[in-house]
Amino acid sequence: MPSNQRKNERIARKNAKTKKKLKFLWILVILIVAIIIVLKVCEIDFSKLFSSDNESKNSYSASVEEQEGFPYKIDAGDHTVLSVVGNELAVLNSASYAVVDSDDAEEYIHDDHGYANPILKTSGGYSLIFDQGSTSYRLDTRKDNIYENSTEGEILCADVSDTGSIAVATVSGTQKSRVQVFSKSFSEKMNYEIRGGYITSIAIDDSGKKIAFVVMNSENASIKSTLYTMRVRDAEPKAHIDYKGSSVLDIHFASSAIYVVGNDFVSVVTSLQKETKVLEQGNINTLAYCYNPADYLILAYSDYAGAVNSKLAYIKPNGTVKTTVEVQAEIKDVTASGNEMTALTSNEAVSYRVSNGNEEDYIKLDDSYTNIQQISSTLYAKHRSYLEIIND
């Protein structure tokens, strides 16, 4: 009996030792598995995980910035023109036409116009785009297209008024040029043909009741530009003024006055017939020009072609040069608000007070900025394929 008891105790102790070894082995296995898991986890580059997450967020933010607000992405195309229609930005190039909100760049209009040589004219809340050398044109407000139409002859030039009336000069089969005026509802108000040359510039006043146009021809182997003025209801022009040896770049109504901007002169015509010579023919080299919201002329010019320095002038409709400032560079583009005029050069944009010429703002830029446009106190510029606000 005692021998059996001792035998049973030995078996029990042996079983206990076996269980203890098994328990140790299981603990060891669990530890090894745990260590392997930890090592695998440690192989993960958490910095890349977080970096990837951040990059995704940054990519999204960049995408949002490109889609909403400024800078505004301009469609690829040549010869971009900036203007204002209804206090919003109008952007035209060889590919498309867009009207965008001047605060947040929301697009009101974005069309592929399909014109080979598009020209933009704006007045008040209307814009006119015509295909120079072809027959198509369109009239828009800041948000909607009113109509698109075509002419019989190729379009030479055109203009739009604050009322939505348009004046269109075309090639005429009978004579050389025809002038037509249409109301916003497309009723014809005038149809006049003129011989002796082709019309190179046309303007209609804000009311849509007066027009002026320039006919270019040659005389004694020299160019001659002739300005004609008339009311829409007139059968014949009220007056004509010749500019021999000079080209007229633009004409523009400011109330009852007409600015005549030449390649080497500036004149103002009042009452459709009385000329005031502001800057005499041959005395300047016109570089750029624009009109402020009151239709007053802002002119950039130099004393001669190739001059290093330029001048910026604010010219009133009575022919008075109100303000002139010296700019120590060649001016590429100009823009203006009611109180300021701004010149863009190859390395800066400088704003001046129109009343006294005092410098208001100076913005350092580089030569990749090509066009500027001012609305109220905000200055916009084309920079490569974007439209930016540059004076925030």
XYZ file of C-alpha atoms in Angstrom:
392
model
C 0.000 0.000 0.000
C 2.727 2.487 0.897
C 4.577 1.500 -2.291
C 1.476 2.239 -4.418
C 1.052 5.607 -2.713
C 4.640 6.579 -3.465
C 4.192 5.439 -7.047
C 1.081 7.583 -7.438
C 2.886 10.616 -5.930
C 5.767 10.188 -8.421
C 3.282 10.049 -11.318
C 1.538 13.168 -10.006
C 4.806 15.069 -9.700
C 5.803 13.977 -13.187
C 2.466 15.128 -14.618
C 2.844 18.464 -12.816
C 6.304 18.973 -14.313
C 4.965 18.108 -17.776
C 2.094 20.635 -17.415
C 4.593 23.251 -16.227
C 6.818 22.651 -19.284
C 3.813 22.817 -21.625
C 2.671 26.029 -19.971
C 6.142 27.524 -20.433
C 6.238 26.438 -24.076
C 2.841 28.051 -24.744
C 3.955 31.290 -23.103
C 7.135 31.185 -25.172
C 5.151 30.651 -28.394
C 2.806 33.528 -27.538
C 5.784 35.808 -26.863
C 7.439 34.847 -30.145
C 4.217 35.515 -32.097
C 3.819 38.860 -30.320
C 7.395 39.820 -31.144
C 6.892 38.909 -34.817
C 3.722 41.063 -34.972
C 5.529 44.005 -33.388
C 8.424 43.664 -35.831
C 6.035 43.582 -38.791
C 4.239 46.659 -37.538
C 7.540 48.449 -37.102
C 8.366 47.822 -40.762
C 5.488 50.185 -41.788
C 6.635 53.753 -42.641
C 4.082 55.720 -40.704
C 5.588 58.963 -41.982
C 4.616 57.916 -45.493
C 1.130 57.067 -44.372
C 0.650 60.472 -42.807
C 2.507 62.120 -45.696
C 0.210 60.428 -48.182
C -2.792 61.619 -46.244
C -1.478 65.158 -46.113
C -0.572 65.113 -49.769
C -4.079 64.008 -50.619
C -5.514 66.818 -48.544
C -3.123 69.333 -50.089
C -3.952 68.100 -53.573
C -7.636 68.557 -52.857
C -7.069 72.035 -51.491
C -5.056 72.994 -54.570
C -7.809 71.649 -56.786
C -10.405 73.707 -54.928
C -8.260 76.819 -55.203
C -7.975 76.379 -58.950
C -11.711 75.911 -59.330
C -12.961 78.606 -56.983
C -11.861 82.225 -56.857
C -8.658 83.823 -58.088
C -6.309 83.055 -59.692
C -8.726 82.250 -62.505
C -7.537 79.773 -65.154
C -7.785 81.237 -68.646
C -8.406 78.910 -71.586
C -5.415 78.325 -73.836
C -5.451 80.775 -76.721
C -3.657 83.737 -78.257
C -4.226 87.484 -77.977
C -6.033 87.640 -74.637
C -8.036 90.826 -74.053
C -9.398 91.965 -70.678
C -12.380 94.281 -70.356
C -15.336 95.103 -68.099
C -19.007 94.385 -68.711
C -21.572 95.253 -66.039
C -18.795 95.595 -63.423
C -17.616 92.052 -64.114
C -14.495 90.845 -65.895
C -14.667 89.948 -69.576
C -11.909 87.709 -70.961
C -11.558 87.080 -74.688
C -8.902 85.202 -76.614
C -8.647 83.264 -79.875
C -10.365 80.239 -78.325
C -13.094 81.397 -75.942
C -15.051 84.184 -74.290
C -15.802 84.302 -70.573
C -17.452 86.703 -68.144
C -16.463 86.083 -64.527
C -17.493 87.610 -61.225
C -14.938 90.216 -60.180
C -15.114 89.066 -56.533
C -14.997 85.260 -56.639
C -14.356 84.410 -60.342
C -17.709 82.649 -60.738
C -18.318 82.131 -64.452
C -21.448 83.734 -65.899
C -20.523 83.023 -69.522
C -17.944 80.582 -70.870
C -18.224 79.876 -74.601
C -15.992 78.601 -77.359
C -16.880 81.334 -79.839
C -15.451 79.716 -82.982
C -14.303 83.057 -84.467
C -11.044 83.209 -86.418
C -10.225 86.827 -85.500
C -12.427 87.842 -82.534
C -12.600 91.494 -81.431
C -14.302 92.576 -78.191
C -16.132 95.842 -77.521
C -17.964 96.604 -74.272
C -20.190 99.398 -73.004
C -22.160 99.441 -69.772
C -23.762 96.038 -69.362
C -23.278 94.890 -72.965
C -20.485 93.200 -74.887
C -20.119 92.805 -78.634
C -17.803 90.224 -80.197
C -17.278 90.224 -83.950
C -15.186 88.098 -86.259
C -13.135 90.676 -88.141
C -12.766 89.711 -91.798
C -15.713 87.323 -91.563
C -19.463 87.874 -91.172
C -20.389 86.689 -87.653
C -21.018 88.714 -84.502
C -22.793 88.283 -81.160
C -24.318 90.576 -78.535
C -24.260 89.585 -74.844
C -25.077 90.918 -71.418
C -22.871 89.933 -68.505
C -24.868 86.700 -68.048
C -26.706 85.918 -71.277
C -26.364 85.887 -75.026
C -28.956 88.172 -76.633
C -28.411 87.092 -80.218
C -25.813 85.972 -82.733
C -26.088 87.107 -86.329
C -24.209 87.477 -89.587
C -23.712 90.275 -92.101
C -23.753 90.277 -95.904
C -20.225 91.620 -96.257
C -17.088 90.960 -94.226
C -16.969 92.895 -90.956
C -14.362 95.655 -90.794
C -15.109 96.976 -87.303
C -18.012 97.441 -84.888
C -19.015 99.052 -81.600
C -21.751 98.785 -78.935
C -23.583 101.389 -76.857
C -24.916 101.461 -73.291
C -28.392 100.772 -74.690
C -27.332 97.621 -76.531
C -27.463 99.287 -79.949
C -24.591 98.325 -82.231
C -22.836 99.950 -85.165
C -21.260 97.615 -87.738
C -19.015 98.558 -90.648
C -18.760 95.994 -93.446
C -17.327 95.643 -96.927
C -19.865 96.802 -99.491
C -20.230 95.478 -103.021
C -21.568 98.751 -104.391
C -19.265 101.168 -102.648
C -16.307 100.193 -100.462
C -17.888 100.318 -96.997
C -21.310 100.170 -95.404
C -22.349 101.388 -91.938
C -25.373 99.821 -90.255
C -26.869 100.523 -86.848
C -29.154 98.021 -85.100
C -31.108 98.324 -81.876
C -30.890 95.691 -79.140
C -34.007 94.104 -80.610
C -32.192 93.948 -83.964
C -34.265 96.548 -85.780
C -32.184 98.451 -88.352
C -31.823 102.160 -87.543
C -29.295 103.161 -90.186
C -27.818 101.886 -93.444
C -25.230 104.148 -95.066
C -22.652 103.438 -97.779
C -19.466 105.414 -98.298
C -16.951 105.380 -101.131
C -13.301 106.317 -101.109
C -11.827 103.740 -98.747
C -12.414 101.169 -96.062
C -13.635 101.924 -92.553
C -10.955 101.104 -89.983
C -12.657 102.310 -86.787
C -16.225 103.054 -85.696
C -17.869 104.367 -82.520
C -21.438 104.780 -81.299
C -22.384 106.991 -78.364
C -23.993 105.731 -75.142
C -27.513 106.605 -76.321
C -27.099 104.854 -79.665
C -28.026 108.050 -81.546
C -24.649 109.329 -82.783
C -21.878 107.611 -84.649
C -18.394 108.361 -85.935
C -16.186 106.336 -88.252
C -12.755 106.574 -89.852
C -12.098 105.843 -93.523
C -8.524 105.144 -94.592
C -7.139 105.618 -98.088
C -4.028 107.043 -99.711
C -3.186 110.417 -101.189
C 0.047 111.224 -103.020
C 1.588 107.916 -101.877
C 0.795 108.751 -98.243
C -1.942 107.396 -96.010
C -4.884 109.600 -95.144
C -7.388 108.924 -92.378
C -10.703 110.776 -92.528
C -13.048 111.011 -89.541
C -16.771 111.252 -90.354
C -19.405 112.189 -87.777
C -23.186 111.969 -88.033
C -26.407 111.286 -86.214
C -28.104 107.966 -86.853
C -31.103 109.724 -88.362
C -28.945 111.822 -90.751
C -28.829 111.081 -94.463
C -25.231 112.330 -94.788
C -22.300 112.956 -92.426
C -22.352 116.176 -90.459
C -18.599 116.751 -90.783
C -15.341 115.176 -91.856
C -11.786 115.819 -90.629
C -8.620 114.645 -92.410
C -5.450 113.333 -90.765
C -2.798 113.072 -93.475
C 0.199 110.834 -92.841
C -1.254 109.374 -89.627
C -3.254 106.304 -88.698
C -6.250 106.524 -86.364
C -6.011 103.707 -83.825
C -9.321 104.295 -82.053
C -12.283 106.637 -81.692
C -14.520 106.767 -78.620
C -17.492 108.801 -77.425
C -17.456 110.496 -74.016
C -20.933 111.977 -73.810
C -21.081 114.352 -76.823
C -17.285 114.473 -77.333
C -15.249 112.097 -79.471
C -11.688 111.078 -78.629
C -9.536 110.484 -81.710
C -6.427 108.451 -80.787
C -3.822 108.302 -83.522
C -0.489 106.577 -83.779
C 1.203 109.959 -83.302
C -1.518 112.378 -82.100
C -4.658 112.863 -80.006
C -7.622 115.112 -80.813
C -11.053 115.710 -79.335
C -14.085 116.515 -81.494
C -17.104 118.212 -79.880
C -20.585 118.860 -81.281
C -19.739 116.358 -84.031
C -17.631 118.941 -85.878
C -15.327 121.122 -83.750
C -11.813 119.689 -83.364
C -9.409 120.441 -80.505
C -5.860 119.243 -81.082
C -4.645 117.854 -77.764
C -1.286 116.398 -78.845
C -0.193 117.492 -82.308
C 0.499 115.046 -85.125
C 4.075 113.768 -85.138
C 4.795 114.850 -81.550
C 4.141 111.545 -79.763
C 4.414 107.782 -80.171
C 1.271 106.104 -78.815
C 1.993 103.029 -76.690
C -1.350 102.116 -75.082
C -4.687 103.654 -74.139
C -7.919 102.938 -72.278
C -11.024 104.720 -71.032
C -12.099 104.954 -67.389
C -15.697 104.274 -66.235
C -16.629 107.881 -67.093
C -15.258 107.311 -70.651
C -12.304 109.673 -70.099
C -9.108 108.849 -71.976
C -5.968 107.470 -70.306
C -3.055 107.609 -72.748
C 0.419 106.070 -72.540
C 2.947 107.510 -74.962
C 6.600 108.289 -75.522
C 8.299 111.192 -77.255
C 9.488 108.914 -80.059
C 9.534 105.236 -81.051
C 12.014 103.214 -79.014
C 12.264 105.725 -76.169
C 13.260 104.236 -72.804
C 10.879 106.392 -70.744
C 7.131 106.950 -71.131
C 4.374 109.311 -70.086
C 0.919 108.594 -68.740
C -1.751 111.247 -69.345
C -5.325 111.767 -68.181
C -7.207 113.694 -70.877
C -10.648 115.226 -70.340
C -13.365 115.372 -73.045
C -12.878 119.140 -73.460
C -9.329 118.485 -74.687
C -7.571 119.435 -71.456
C -4.640 117.298 -70.322
C -5.542 117.161 -66.655
C -2.591 115.108 -65.388
C 0.676 113.826 -66.849
C 3.216 111.638 -65.041
C 6.654 110.426 -66.099
C 7.243 106.660 -66.053
C 10.853 105.486 -66.075
C 10.180 102.547 -68.396
C 8.244 101.643 -71.530
C 4.543 101.154 -70.765
C 3.000 97.883 -72.014
C -0.611 98.335 -70.901
C -2.844 100.784 -69.034
C -6.065 100.627 -67.053
C -8.072 103.035 -64.913
C -10.802 103.435 -62.340
C -12.647 106.630 -61.532
C -9.828 107.870 -59.286
C -6.686 106.068 -60.439
C -4.751 105.263 -63.600
C -2.283 102.381 -63.691
C 0.635 101.650 -65.992
C 2.117 98.184 -66.534
C 5.796 97.963 -67.513
C 8.150 95.014 -67.807
C 8.826 94.967 -64.055
C 6.090 96.859 -62.216
C 2.541 98.142 -62.057
C 2.258 101.703 -60.751
C -0.999 103.486 -59.916
C -1.382 107.263 -59.852
C -4.098 109.619 -58.707
C -5.817 111.019 -61.798
C -6.431 114.383 -60.127
C -2.806 115.204 -59.282
C -0.519 112.383 -60.454
C 0.499 111.315 -56.949
C 1.661 107.709 -56.725
C -0.986 105.568 -55.037
C 0.418 102.050 -55.317
C 3.540 100.262 -56.507
C 3.577 96.531 -57.289
C 6.785 94.725 -58.234
C 6.191 92.291 -61.104
C 8.144 90.543 -63.830
C 7.866 90.531 -67.604
C 5.484 87.539 -67.660
C 2.569 89.833 -66.671
C 1.030 91.046 -69.928
C -2.427 92.636 -69.404
C -4.032 94.616 -66.585
C -7.608 95.592 -65.772
C -8.914 97.651 -62.864
C -12.413 97.472 -61.348
C -12.937 99.908 -58.498
C -9.888 99.475 -56.221
C -8.998 95.949 -57.394
C -6.255 95.422 -59.949
C -6.256 92.259 -62.075
C -3.440 91.028 -64.308
C -2.932 88.219 -66.803
C 0.008 86.091 -65.710
C 0.750 83.332 -68.196
C -2.484 81.263 -68.234
C -4.040 82.796 -65.114
C -5.906 85.953 -64.202
C -4.651 87.176 -60.816
C -5.478 89.890 -58.325
C -2.166 91.652 -57.790
C -2.931 94.333 -55.215
C -4.408 92.320 -52.311
